[in-house]
């Protein structure tokens, strides 16, 4: 029986997942919220990007269940001993990639090493690329067998991926038919003709694309290194998948860490005005005048000193790296609340002059109750919009911080860490491009999906954004005529 390890960010991620489920139930029972979210998913890019983000969330949850494997009992030992390495369910799922460690660099789908070694051939010293220990090891003659084997495995994985996507699409359509009380064939015909209010055909198309990509990748990433290996021989695809969790932790926890200060101080400053408004404005103006990178770097260095001087607090290196990540999220939250606070202050200044707030004041309702019952619910949509928009910005911010050396721990996989290591690889001759390319593709995919989803949320929950988009559309149609 392995020893389960609860890391700081593990608990936070699972609590956030439970909160997300609770919010879905809450929004489903509120007709106004359900109507707003329906508008989000009526936008085809938002629906497609939501599916991509849910897939990334699933990877994050798999990578947020950690344990230490039980070691074989030593002779005469009475107590159980556990491995010093902390693994996750994602590591167990990708065990073939974890164990397939080569000596050094190898290109994607290669059967030989990227670097050459000196060997003696017929009395002469030649530079040859040795065979990889795992990549393409099943091939007897790579020169003739490699291309047919890759094509066969890719086509098989493509077929299986499409079959899985079609099954998922069939389950979705069956659920829709059951929910609407119509025949399955009629539901399929409605989606095929595009007569549904929600673009479920876009979701089916996203399933097919993801199924094809996952099927081909799964078929090739076992016998080969699909994205190559890095300088220590580790699989680059495995590192990219592990980096998704780091990006999600930074994006969610750091964003949520900004909310308490921003919401409380913004509403208090806008409603009470006077000296409270002056003090809060002074604080966030001073904070905004300090360069963020310098402020965060100073805080992270203080955290690093604390971790280095208290090594007895951690049983494994994973616990130390995880606490640094958790504290980095707290630092990002405590230094990034000024923008949302300024926005909520301005909105509260407008709301406090409305009739229902003036009526509550006339009836003697306390200021605290007015801020909680009347102001906060009417600025909640701004919190939601800013939270979703900041998610992608913080993912990019983590990449910048890790690139300059003040981000996550070097032992933890992250997109910024991969790009930082690729800095020297890109200057080699011949160039080692696949680590940077893999990190770039995965990071752009996550950030693009988050941005598209954020656009849909903003258009659905902010009436001014909807009216602006409708005005621009009318002007465009008028110009076309």
JSON list of N, CA and C in Angstrom, two decimals, residues 4-79:
[
{"chain": "A", "resi": 4, "resn": "UNK", "atom": "N", "xyz": [0.14, 7.88, 0.77]},
{"chain": "A", "resi": 4, "resn": "UNK", "atom": "CA", "xyz": [-0.39, 9.05, 0.08]},
{"chain": "A", "resi": 4, "resn": "UNK", "atom": "C", "xyz": [0.14, 10.33, 0.73]},
{"chain": "A", "resi": 5, "resn": "UNK", "atom": "N", "xyz": [0.49, 11.27, -0.11]},
{"chain": "A", "resi": 5, "resn": "UNK", "atom": "CA", "xyz": [1.08, 12.54, 0.33]},
{"chain": "A", "resi": 5, "resn": "UNK", "atom": "C", "xyz": [0.16, 13.67, -0.12]},
{"chain": "A", "resi": 6, "resn": "UNK", "atom": "N", "xyz": [-0.27, 14.49, 0.82]},
{"chain": "A", "resi": 6, "resn": "UNK", "atom": "CA", "xyz": [-1.12, 15.63, 0.49]},
{"chain": "A", "resi": 6, "resn": "UNK", "atom": "C", "xyz": [-0.26, 16.88, 0.47]},
{"chain": "A", "resi": 7, "resn": "UNK", "atom": "N", "xyz": [0.01, 17.38, -0.71]},
{"chain": "A", "resi": 7, "resn": "UNK", "atom": "CA", "xyz": [0.77, 18.61, -0.85]},
{"chain": "A", "resi": 7, "resn": "UNK", "atom": "C", "xyz": [-0.15, 19.82, -0.70]},
{"chain": "A", "resi": 8, "resn": "UNK", "atom": "N", "xyz": [0.47, 20.97, -0.48]},
{"chain": "A", "resi": 8, "resn": "UNK", "atom": "CA", "xyz": [-0.32, 22.19, -0.30]},
{"chain": "A", "resi": 8, "resn": "UNK", "atom": "C", "xyz": [-1.19, 22.47, -1.51]},
{"chain": "A", "resi": 9, "resn": "UNK", "atom": "N", "xyz": [-0.60, 22.40, -2.68]},
{"chain": "A", "resi": 9, "resn": "UNK", "atom": "CA", "xyz": [-1.37, 22.72, -3.88]},
{"chain": "A", "resi": 9, "resn": "UNK", "atom": "C", "xyz": [-2.35, 21.62, -4.23]},
{"chain": "A", "resi": 10, "resn": "UNK", "atom": "N", "xyz": [-2.09, 20.38, -3.81]},
{"chain": "A", "resi": 10, "resn": "UNK", "atom": "CA", "xyz": [-3.07, 19.31, -4.03]},
{"chain": "A", "resi": 10, "resn": "UNK", "atom": "C", "xyz": [-4.39, 19.63, -3.33]},
{"chain": "A", "resi": 11, "resn": "UNK", "atom": "N", "xyz": [-4.27, 19.98, -2.04]},
{"chain": "A", "resi": 11, "resn": "UNK", "atom": "CA", "xyz": [-5.48, 20.33, -1.30]},
{"chain": "A", "resi": 11, "resn": "UNK", "atom": "C", "xyz": [-6.21, 21.52, -1.90]},
{"chain": "A", "resi": 12, "resn": "UNK", "atom": "N", "xyz": [-5.43, 22.52, -2.33]},
{"chain": "A", "resi": 12, "resn": "UNK", "atom": "CA", "xyz": [-6.05, 23.71, -2.92]},
{"chain": "A", "resi": 12, "resn": "UNK", "atom": "C", "xyz": [-6.76, 23.39, -4.23]},
{"chain": "A", "resi": 13, "resn": "UNK", "atom": "N", "xyz": [-6.13, 22.58, -5.08]},
{"chain": "A", "resi": 13, "resn": "UNK", "atom": "CA", "xyz": [-6.74, 22.24, -6.37]},
{"chain": "A", "resi": 13, "resn": "UNK", "atom": "C", "xyz": [-8.02, 21.43, -6.18]},
{"chain": "A", "resi": 14, "resn": "UNK", "atom": "N", "xyz": [-8.02, 20.47, -5.27]},
{"chain": "A", "resi": 14, "resn": "UNK", "atom": "CA", "xyz": [-9.22, 19.67, -5.07]},
{"chain": "A", "resi": 14, "resn": "UNK", "atom": "C", "xyz": [-10.33, 20.47, -4.40]},
{"chain": "A", "resi": 15, "resn": "UNK", "atom": "N", "xyz": [-9.96, 21.40, -3.52]},
{"chain": "A", "resi": 15, "resn": "UNK", "atom": "CA", "xyz": [-10.98, 22.29, -2.96]},
{"chain": "A", "resi": 15, "resn": "UNK", "atom": "C", "xyz": [-11.59, 23.18, -4.04]},
{"chain": "A", "resi": 16, "resn": "UNK", "atom": "N", "xyz": [-10.75, 23.66, -4.95]},
{"chain": "A", "resi": 16, "resn": "UNK", "atom": "CA", "xyz": [-11.27, 24.47, -6.05]},
{"chain": "A", "resi": 16, "resn": "UNK", "atom": "C", "xyz": [-12.16, 23.65, -6.98]},
{"chain": "A", "resi": 17, "resn": "UNK", "atom": "N", "xyz": [-11.79, 22.38, -7.21]},
{"chain": "A", "resi": 17, "resn": "UNK", "atom": "CA", "xyz": [-12.64, 21.53, -8.04]},
{"chain": "A", "resi": 17, "resn": "UNK", "atom": "C", "xyz": [-14.00, 21.31, -7.38]},
{"chain": "A", "resi": 18, "resn": "UNK", "atom": "N", "xyz": [-13.99, 21.09, -6.06]},
{"chain": "A", "resi": 18, "resn": "UNK", "atom": "CA", "xyz": [-15.26, 20.95, -5.34]},
{"chain": "A", "resi": 18, "resn": "UNK", "atom": "C", "xyz": [-16.06, 22.24, -5.39]},
{"chain": "A", "resi": 19, "resn": "UNK", "atom": "N", "xyz": [-15.37, 23.39, -5.25]},
{"chain": "A", "resi": 19, "resn": "UNK", "atom": "CA", "xyz": [-16.07, 24.68, -5.34]},
{"chain": "A", "resi": 19, "resn": "UNK", "atom": "C", "xyz": [-16.65, 24.90, -6.74]},
{"chain": "A", "resi": 20, "resn": "UNK", "atom": "N", "xyz": [-15.94, 24.44, -7.76]},
{"chain": "A", "resi": 20, "resn": "UNK", "atom": "CA", "xyz": [-16.44, 24.58, -9.13]},
{"chain": "A", "resi": 20, "resn": "UNK", "atom": "C", "xyz": [-17.72, 23.76, -9.32]},
{"chain": "A", "resi": 21, "resn": "UNK", "atom": "N", "xyz": [-17.73, 22.54, -8.80]},
{"chain": "A", "resi": 21, "resn": "UNK", "atom": "CA", "xyz": [-18.93, 21.71, -8.89]},
{"chain": "A", "resi": 21, "resn": "UNK", "atom": "C", "xyz": [-20.09, 22.37, -8.13]},
{"chain": "A", "resi": 22, "resn": "UNK", "atom": "N", "xyz": [-19.79, 22.91, -6.94]},
{"chain": "A", "resi": 22, "resn": "UNK", "atom": "CA", "xyz": [-20.84, 23.58, -6.16]},
{"chain": "A", "resi": 22, "resn": "UNK", "atom": "C", "xyz": [-21.38, 24.80, -6.91]},
{"chain": "A", "resi": 23, "resn": "UNK", "atom": "N", "xyz": [-20.49, 25.54, -7.57]},
{"chain": "A", "resi": 23, "resn": "UNK", "atom": "CA", "xyz": [-20.95, 26.71, -8.32]},
{"chain": "A", "resi": 23, "resn": "UNK", "atom": "C", "xyz": [-21.81, 26.30, -9.52]},
{"chain": "A", "resi": 24, "resn": "UNK", "atom": "N", "xyz": [-21.45, 25.20, -10.17]},
{"chain": "A", "resi": 24, "resn": "UNK", "atom": "CA", "xyz": [-22.25, 24.72, -11.29]},
{"chain": "A", "resi": 24, "resn": "UNK", "atom": "C", "xyz": [-23.67, 24.39, -10.82]},
{"chain": "A", "resi": 25, "resn": "UNK", "atom": "N", "xyz": [-23.77, 23.71, -9.68]},
{"chain": "A", "resi": 25, "resn": "UNK", "atom": "CA", "xyz": [-25.10, 23.39, -9.13]},
{"chain": "A", "resi": 25, "resn": "UNK", "atom": "C", "xyz": [-25.85, 24.67, -8.77]},
{"chain": "A", "resi": 26, "resn": "UNK", "atom": "N", "xyz": [-25.13, 25.61, -8.14]},
{"chain": "A", "resi": 26, "resn": "UNK", "atom": "CA", "xyz": [-25.75, 26.88, -7.75]},
{"chain": "A", "resi": 26, "resn": "UNK", "atom": "C", "xyz": [-26.24, 27.66, -8.97]},
{"chain": "A", "resi": 27, "resn": "UNK", "atom": "N", "xyz": [-25.40, 27.74, -10.00]},
{"chain": "A", "resi": 27, "resn": "UNK", "atom": "CA", "xyz": [-25.79, 28.48, -11.21]},
{"chain": "A", "resi": 27, "resn": "UNK", "atom": "C", "xyz": [-26.94, 27.80, -11.94]},
{"chain": "A", "resi": 28, "resn": "UNK", "atom": "N", "xyz": [-26.98, 26.47, -11.91]},
{"chain": "A", "resi": 28, "resn": "UNK", "atom": "CA", "xyz": [-28.05, 25.75, -12.59]},
{"chain": "A", "resi": 28, "resn": "UNK", "atom": "C", "xyz": [-29.41, 26.04, -11.94]},
{"chain": "A", "resi": 29, "resn": "UNK", "atom": "N", "xyz": [-29.41, 26.28, -10.64]},
{"chain": "A", "resi": 29, "resn": "UNK", "atom": "CA", "xyz": [-30.66, 26.53, -9.94]},
{"chain": "A", "resi": 29, "resn": "UNK", "atom": "C", "xyz": [-31.09, 27.99, -9.98]},
{"chain": "A", "resi": 30, "resn": "UNK", "atom": "N", "xyz": [-30.25, 28.86, -10.53]},
{"chain": "A", "resi": 30, "resn": "UNK", "atom": "CA", "xyz": [-30.59, 30.28, -10.64]},
{"chain": "A", "resi": 30, "resn": "UNK", "atom": "C", "xyz": [-30.86, 30.60, -12.11]},
{"chain": "A", "resi": 31, "resn": "UNK", "atom": "N", "xyz": [-32.10, 30.93, -12.46]},
{"chain": "A", "resi": 31, "resn": "UNK", "atom": "CA", "xyz": [-32.42, 31.16, -13.88]},
{"chain": "A", "resi": 31, "resn": "UNK", "atom": "C", "xyz": [-31.59, 32.27, -14.52]},
{"chain": "A", "resi": 32, "resn": "UNK", "atom": "N", "xyz": [-31.28, 33.33, -13.77]},
{"chain": "A", "resi": 32, "resn": "UNK", "atom": "CA", "xyz": [-30.50, 34.41, -14.37]},
{"chain": "A", "resi": 32, "resn": "UNK", "atom": "C", "xyz": [-29.07, 33.99, -14.67]},
{"chain": "A", "resi": 33, "resn": "UNK", "atom": "N", "xyz": [-28.45, 33.27, -13.72]},
{"chain": "A", "resi": 33, "resn": "UNK", "atom": "CA", "xyz": [-27.10, 32.77, -13.96]},
{"chain": "A", "resi": 33, "resn": "UNK", "atom": "C", "xyz": [-27.09, 31.73, -15.07]},
{"chain": "A", "resi": 34, "resn": "UNK", "atom": "N", "xyz": [-28.10, 30.86, -15.07]},
{"chain": "A", "resi": 34, "resn": "UNK", "atom": "CA", "xyz": [-28.16, 29.84, -16.12]},
{"chain": "A", "resi": 34, "resn": "UNK", "atom": "C", "xyz": [-28.31, 30.48, -17.49]},
{"chain": "A", "resi": 35, "resn": "UNK", "atom": "N", "xyz": [-29.08, 31.56, -17.58]},
{"chain": "A", "resi": 35, "resn": "UNK", "atom": "CA", "xyz": [-29.23, 32.26, -18.86]},
{"chain": "A", "resi": 35, "resn": "UNK", "atom": "C", "xyz": [-27.92, 32.91, -19.30]},
{"chain": "A", "resi": 36, "resn": "UNK", "atom": "N", "xyz": [-27.17, 33.47, -18.33]},
{"chain": "A", "resi": 36, "resn": "UNK", "atom": "CA", "xyz": [-25.89, 34.10, -18.68]},
{"chain": "A", "resi": 36, "resn": "UNK", "atom": "C", "xyz": [-24.89, 33.07, -19.17]},
{"chain": "A", "resi": 37, "resn": "UNK", "atom": "N", "xyz": [-24.79, 31.93, -18.48]},
{"chain": "A", "resi": 37, "resn": "UNK", "atom": "CA", "xyz": [-23.85, 30.90, -18.92]},
{"chain": "A", "resi": 37, "resn": "UNK", "atom": "C", "xyz": [-24.30, 30.27, -20.24]},
{"chain": "A", "resi": 38, "resn": "UNK", "atom": "N", "xyz": [-25.58, 30.26, -20.48]},
{"chain": "A", "resi": 38, "resn": "UNK", "atom": "CA", "xyz": [-26.06, 29.76, -21.77]},
{"chain": "A", "resi": 38, "resn": "UNK", "atom": "C", "xyz": [-25.55, 30.66, -22.90]},
{"chain": "A", "resi": 39, "resn": "UNK", "atom": "N", "xyz": [-25.52, 31.97, -22.64]},
{"chain": "A", "resi": 39, "resn": "UNK", "atom": "CA", "xyz": [-24.96, 32.88, -23.64]},
{"chain": "A", "resi": 39, "resn": "UNK", "atom": "C", "xyz": [-23.48, 32.62, -23.87]},
{"chain": "A", "resi": 40, "resn": "UNK", "atom": "N", "xyz": [-22.76, 32.23, -22.79]},
{"chain": "A", "resi": 40, "resn": "UNK", "atom": "CA", "xyz": [-21.34, 31.90, -22.96]},
{"chain": "A", "resi": 40, "resn": "UNK", "atom": "C", "xyz": [-21.17, 30.75, -23.93]},
{"chain": "A", "resi": 41, "resn": "UNK", "atom": "N", "xyz": [-21.95, 29.69, -23.73]},
{"chain": "A", "resi": 41, "resn": "UNK", "atom": "CA", "xyz": [-21.78, 28.48, -24.54]},
{"chain": "A", "resi": 41, "resn": "UNK", "atom": "C", "xyz": [-22.48, 28.57, -25.89]},
{"chain": "A", "resi": 42, "resn": "UNK", "atom": "N", "xyz": [-23.26, 29.61, -26.11]},
{"chain": "A", "resi": 42, "resn": "UNK", "atom": "CA", "xyz": [-23.79, 29.84, -27.45]},
{"chain": "A", "resi": 42, "resn": "UNK", "atom": "C", "xyz": [-22.70, 30.35, -28.40]},
{"chain": "A", "resi": 43, "resn": "UNK", "atom": "N", "xyz": [-21.61, 30.84, -27.84]},
{"chain": "A", "resi": 43, "resn": "UNK", "atom": "CA", "xyz": [-20.46, 31.27, -28.63]},
{"chain": "A", "resi": 43, "resn": "UNK", "atom": "C", "xyz": [-19.59, 30.05, -28.93]},
{"chain": "A", "resi": 44, "resn": "UNK", "atom": "N", "xyz": [-19.43, 29.72, -30.21]},
{"chain": "A", "resi": 44, "resn": "UNK", "atom": "CA", "xyz": [-18.72, 28.50, -30.60]},
{"chain": "A", "resi": 44, "resn": "UNK", "atom": "C", "xyz": [-17.29, 28.44, -30.07]},
{"chain": "A", "resi": 45, "resn": "UNK", "atom": "N", "xyz": [-16.48, 29.51, -30.21]},
{"chain": "A", "resi": 45, "resn": "UNK", "atom": "CA", "xyz": [-15.11, 29.43, -29.65]},
{"chain": "A", "resi": 45, "resn": "UNK", "atom": "C", "xyz": [-15.09, 29.21, -28.14]},
{"chain": "A", "resi": 46, "resn": "UNK", "atom": "N", "xyz": [-16.05, 29.79, -27.41]},
{"chain": "A", "resi": 46, "resn": "UNK", "atom": "CA", "xyz": [-16.09, 29.60, -25.96]},
{"chain": "A", "resi": 46, "resn": "UNK", "atom": "C", "xyz": [-16.40, 28.15, -25.61]},
{"chain": "A", "resi": 47, "resn": "UNK", "atom": "N", "xyz": [-17.33, 27.55, -26.32]},
{"chain": "A", "resi": 47, "resn": "UNK", "atom": "CA", "xyz": [-17.68, 26.15, -26.05]},
{"chain": "A", "resi": 47, "resn": "UNK", "atom": "C", "xyz": [-16.50, 25.23, -26.35]},
{"chain": "A", "resi": 48, "resn": "UNK", "atom": "N", "xyz": [-15.84, 25.45, -27.49]},
{"chain": "A", "resi": 48, "resn": "UNK", "atom": "CA", "xyz": [-14.70, 24.61, -27.85]},
{"chain": "A", "resi": 48, "resn": "UNK", "atom": "C", "xyz": [-13.55, 24.78, -26.86]},
{"chain": "A", "resi": 49, "resn": "UNK", "atom": "N", "xyz": [-13.26, 26.03, -26.48]},
{"chain": "A", "resi": 49, "resn": "UNK", "atom": "CA", "xyz": [-12.16, 26.27, -25.54]},
{"chain": "A", "resi": 49, "resn": "UNK", "atom": "C", "xyz": [-12.49, 25.73, -24.16]},
{"chain": "A", "resi": 50, "resn": "UNK", "atom": "N", "xyz": [-13.77, 25.71, -23.77]},
{"chain": "A", "resi": 50, "resn": "UNK", "atom": "CA", "xyz": [-14.14, 25.14, -22.49]},
{"chain": "A", "resi": 50, "resn": "UNK", "atom": "C", "xyz": [-13.83, 23.65, -22.44]},
{"chain": "A", "resi": 51, "resn": "UNK", "atom": "N", "xyz": [-14.05, 22.95, -23.54]},
{"chain": "A", "resi": 51, "resn": "UNK", "atom": "CA", "xyz": [-13.72, 21.52, -23.59]},
{"chain": "A", "resi": 51, "resn": "UNK", "atom": "C", "xyz": [-12.23, 21.30, -23.44]},
{"chain": "A", "resi": 52, "resn": "UNK", "atom": "N", "xyz": [-11.42, 22.14, -24.09]},
{"chain": "A", "resi": 52, "resn": "UNK", "atom": "CA", "xyz": [-9.97, 22.04, -23.97]},
{"chain": "A", "resi": 52, "resn": "UNK", "atom": "C", "xyz": [-9.53, 22.30, -22.53]},
{"chain": "A", "resi": 53, "resn": "UNK", "atom": "N", "xyz": [-10.11, 23.31, -21.90]},
{"chain": "A", "resi": 53, "resn": "UNK", "atom": "CA", "xyz": [-9.76, 23.63, -20.52]},
{"chain": "A", "resi": 53, "resn": "UNK", "atom": "C", "xyz": [-10.19, 22.52, -19.57]},
{"chain": "A", "resi": 54, "resn": "UNK", "atom": "N", "xyz": [-11.33, 21.89, -19.82]},
{"chain": "A", "resi": 54, "resn": "UNK", "atom": "CA", "xyz": [-11.75, 20.76, -18.98]},
{"chain": "A", "resi": 54, "resn": "UNK", "atom": "C", "xyz": [-10.79, 19.59, -19.12]},
{"chain": "A", "resi": 55, "resn": "UNK", "atom": "N", "xyz": [-10.27, 19.37, -20.32]},
{"chain": "A", "resi": 55, "resn": "UNK", "atom": "CA", "xyz": [-9.28, 18.31, -20.52]},
{"chain": "A", "resi": 55, "resn": "UNK", "atom": "C", "xyz": [-8.00, 18.63, -19.73]},
{"chain": "A", "resi": 56, "resn": "UNK", "atom": "N", "xyz": [-7.57, 19.89, -19.79]},
{"chain": "A", "resi": 56, "resn": "UNK", "atom": "CA", "xyz": [-6.39, 20.29, -19.01]},
{"chain": "A", "resi": 56, "resn": "UNK", "atom": "C", "xyz": [-6.64, 20.18, -17.51]},
{"chain": "A", "resi": 57, "resn": "UNK", "atom": "N", "xyz": [-7.87, 20.49, -17.09]},
{"chain": "A", "resi": 57, "resn": "UNK", "atom": "CA", "xyz": [-8.22, 20.35, -15.68]},
{"chain": "A", "resi": 57, "resn": "UNK", "atom": "C", "xyz": [-8.17, 18.89, -15.24]},
{"chain": "A", "resi": 58, "resn": "UNK", "atom": "N", "xyz": [-8.59, 18.00, -16.13]},
{"chain": "A", "resi": 58, "resn": "UNK", "atom": "CA", "xyz": [-8.53, 16.56, -15.81]},
{"chain": "A", "resi": 58, "resn": "UNK", "atom": "C", "xyz": [-7.08, 16.11, -15.64]},
{"chain": "A", "resi": 59, "resn": "UNK", "atom": "N", "xyz": [-6.18, 16.58, -16.51]},
{"chain": "A", "resi": 59, "resn": "UNK", "atom": "CA", "xyz": [-4.76, 16.28, -16.36]},
{"chain": "A", "resi": 59, "resn": "UNK", "atom": "C", "xyz": [-4.23, 16.83, -15.04]},
{"chain": "A", "resi": 60, "resn": "UNK", "atom": "N", "xyz": [-4.67, 18.05, -14.68]},
{"chain": "A", "resi": 60, "resn": "UNK", "atom": "CA", "xyz": [-4.24, 18.66, -13.43]},
{"chain": "A", "resi": 60, "resn": "UNK", "atom": "C", "xyz": [-4.69, 17.85, -12.23]},
{"chain": "A", "resi": 61, "resn": "UNK", "atom": "N", "xyz": [-5.93, 17.37, -12.24]},
{"chain": "A", "resi": 61, "resn": "UNK", "atom": "CA", "xyz": [-6.44, 16.58, -11.12]},
{"chain": "A", "resi": 61, "resn": "UNK", "atom": "C", "xyz": [-5.70, 15.24, -11.01]},
{"chain": "A", "resi": 62, "resn": "UNK", "atom": "N", "xyz": [-5.40, 14.61, -12.14]},
{"chain": "A", "resi": 62, "resn": "UNK", "atom": "CA", "xyz": [-4.62, 13.38, -12.10]},
{"chain": "A", "resi": 62, "resn": "UNK", "atom": "C", "xyz": [-3.23, 13.62, -11.50]},
{"chain": "A", "resi": 63, "resn": "UNK", "atom": "N", "xyz": [-2.67, 14.78, -11.80]},
{"chain": "A", "resi": 63, "resn": "UNK", "atom": "CA", "xyz": [-1.33, 15.10, -11.30]},
{"chain": "A", "resi": 63, "resn": "UNK", "atom": "C", "xyz": [-1.37, 15.70, -9.90]},
{"chain": "A", "resi": 64, "resn": "UNK", "atom": "N", "xyz": [-2.55, 15.76, -9.28]},
{"chain": "A", "resi": 64, "resn": "UNK", "atom": "CA", "xyz": [-2.69, 16.32, -7.94]},
{"chain": "A", "resi": 64, "resn": "UNK", "atom": "C", "xyz": [-3.03, 15.26, -6.91]},
{"chain": "A", "resi": 65, "resn": "UNK", "atom": "N", "xyz": [-2.83, 14.01, -7.23]},
{"chain": "A", "resi": 65, "resn": "UNK", "atom": "CA", "xyz": [-2.95, 12.91, -6.27]},
{"chain": "A", "resi": 65, "resn": "UNK", "atom": "C", "xyz": [-1.58, 12.27, -6.16]},
{"chain": "A", "resi": 66, "resn": "UNK", "atom": "N", "xyz": [-0.86, 12.56, -5.08]},
{"chain": "A", "resi": 66, "resn": "UNK", "atom": "CA", "xyz": [0.53, 12.15, -4.94]},
{"chain": "A", "resi": 66, "resn": "UNK", "atom": "C", "xyz": [0.67, 11.03, -3.91]},
{"chain": "A", "resi": 67, "resn": "UNK", "atom": "N", "xyz": [1.66, 10.22, -4.11]},
{"chain": "A", "resi": 67, "resn": "UNK", "atom": "CA", "xyz": [1.94, 9.10, -3.21]},
{"chain": "A", "resi": 67, "resn": "UNK", "atom": "C", "xyz": [3.42, 8.72, -3.31]},
{"chain": "A", "resi": 68, "resn": "UNK", "atom": "N", "xyz": [3.87, 7.99, -2.32]},
{"chain": "A", "resi": 68, "resn": "UNK", "atom": "CA", "xyz": [5.24, 7.44, -2.32]},
{"chain": "A", "resi": 68, "resn": "UNK", "atom": "C", "xyz": [5.13, 5.93, -2.37]},
{"chain": "A", "resi": 69, "resn": "UNK", "atom": "N", "xyz": [5.67, 5.29, -3.41]},
{"chain": "A", "resi": 69, "resn": "UNK", "atom": "CA", "xyz": [5.54, 3.83, -3.54]},
{"chain": "A", "resi": 69, "resn": "UNK", "atom": "C", "xyz": [6.22, 3.09, -2.39]},
{"chain": "A", "resi": 70, "resn": "UNK", "atom": "N", "xyz": [5.65, 1.95, -2.06]},
{"chain": "A", "resi": 70, "resn": "UNK", "atom": "CA", "xyz": [6.21, 1.09, -1.01]},
{"chain": "A", "resi": 70, "resn": "UNK", "atom": "C", "xyz": [7.40, 0.33, -1.58]},
{"chain": "A", "resi": 71, "resn": "UNK", "atom": "N", "xyz": [8.53, 0.38, -0.87]},
{"chain": "A", "resi": 71, "resn": "UNK", "atom": "CA", "xyz": [9.73, -0.32, -1.31]},
{"chain": "A", "resi": 71, "resn": "UNK", "atom": "C", "xyz": [9.69, -1.78, -0.87]},
{"chain": "A", "resi": 72, "resn": "UNK", "atom": "N", "xyz": [10.37, -2.66, -1.59]},
{"chain": "A", "resi": 72, "resn": "UNK", "atom": "CA", "xyz": [10.45, -4.06, -1.15]},
{"chain": "A", "resi": 72, "resn": "UNK", "atom": "C", "xyz": [11.07, -4.14, 0.24]},
{"chain": "A", "resi": 73, "resn": "UNK", "atom": "N", "xyz": [10.57, -5.02, 1.10]},
{"chain": "A", "resi": 73, "resn": "UNK", "atom": "CA", "xyz": [11.10, -5.09, 2.48]},
{"chain": "A", "resi": 73, "resn": "UNK", "atom": "C", "xyz": [12.55, -5.57, 2.49]},
{"chain": "A", "resi": 74, "resn": "UNK", "atom": "N", "xyz": [13.35, -4.89, 3.27]},
{"chain": "A", "resi": 74, "resn": "UNK", "atom": "CA", "xyz": [14.76, -5.27, 3.43]},
{"chain": "A", "resi": 74, "resn": "UNK", "atom": "C", "xyz": [14.86, -6.44, 4.41]},
{"chain": "A", "resi": 75, "resn": "UNK", "atom": "N", "xyz": [15.90, -7.26, 4.29]},
{"chain": "A", "resi": 75, "resn": "UNK", "atom": "CA", "xyz": [16.07, -8.40, 5.22]},
{"chain": "A", "resi": 75, "resn": "UNK", "atom": "C", "xyz": [16.16, -7.92, 6.67]},
{"chain": "A", "resi": 76, "resn": "UNK", "atom": "N", "xyz": [15.31, -8.44, 7.50]},
{"chain": "A", "resi": 76, "resn": "UNK", "atom": "CA", "xyz": [15.33, -8.10, 8.92]},
{"chain": "A", "resi": 76, "resn": "UNK", "atom": "C", "xyz": [14.60, -6.82, 9.27]},
{"chain": "A", "resi": 77, "resn": "UNK", "atom": "N", "xyz": [14.08, -6.12, 8.30]},
{"chain": "A", "resi": 77, "resn": "UNK", "atom": "CA", "xyz": [13.39, -4.86, 8.57]},
{"chain": "A", "resi": 77, "resn": "UNK", "atom": "C", "xyz": [11.96, -5.15, 9.05]},
{"chain": "A", "resi": 78, "resn": "UNK", "atom": "N", "xyz": [11.52, -4.38, 10.03]},
{"chain": "A", "resi": 78, "resn": "UNK", "atom": "CA", "xyz": [10.17, -4.55, 10.58]},
{"chain": "A", "resi": 78, "resn": "UNK", "atom": "C", "xyz": [9.23, -3.43, 10.15]},
{"chain": "A", "resi": 79, "resn": "UNK", "atom": "N", "xyz": [9.78, -2.25, 9.89]},
{"chain": "A", "resi": 79, "resn": "UNK", "atom": "CA", "xyz": [8.94, -1.12, 9.49]},
{"chain": "A", "resi": 79, "resn": "UNK", "atom": "C", "xyz": [8.93, -1.00, 7.97]}
]
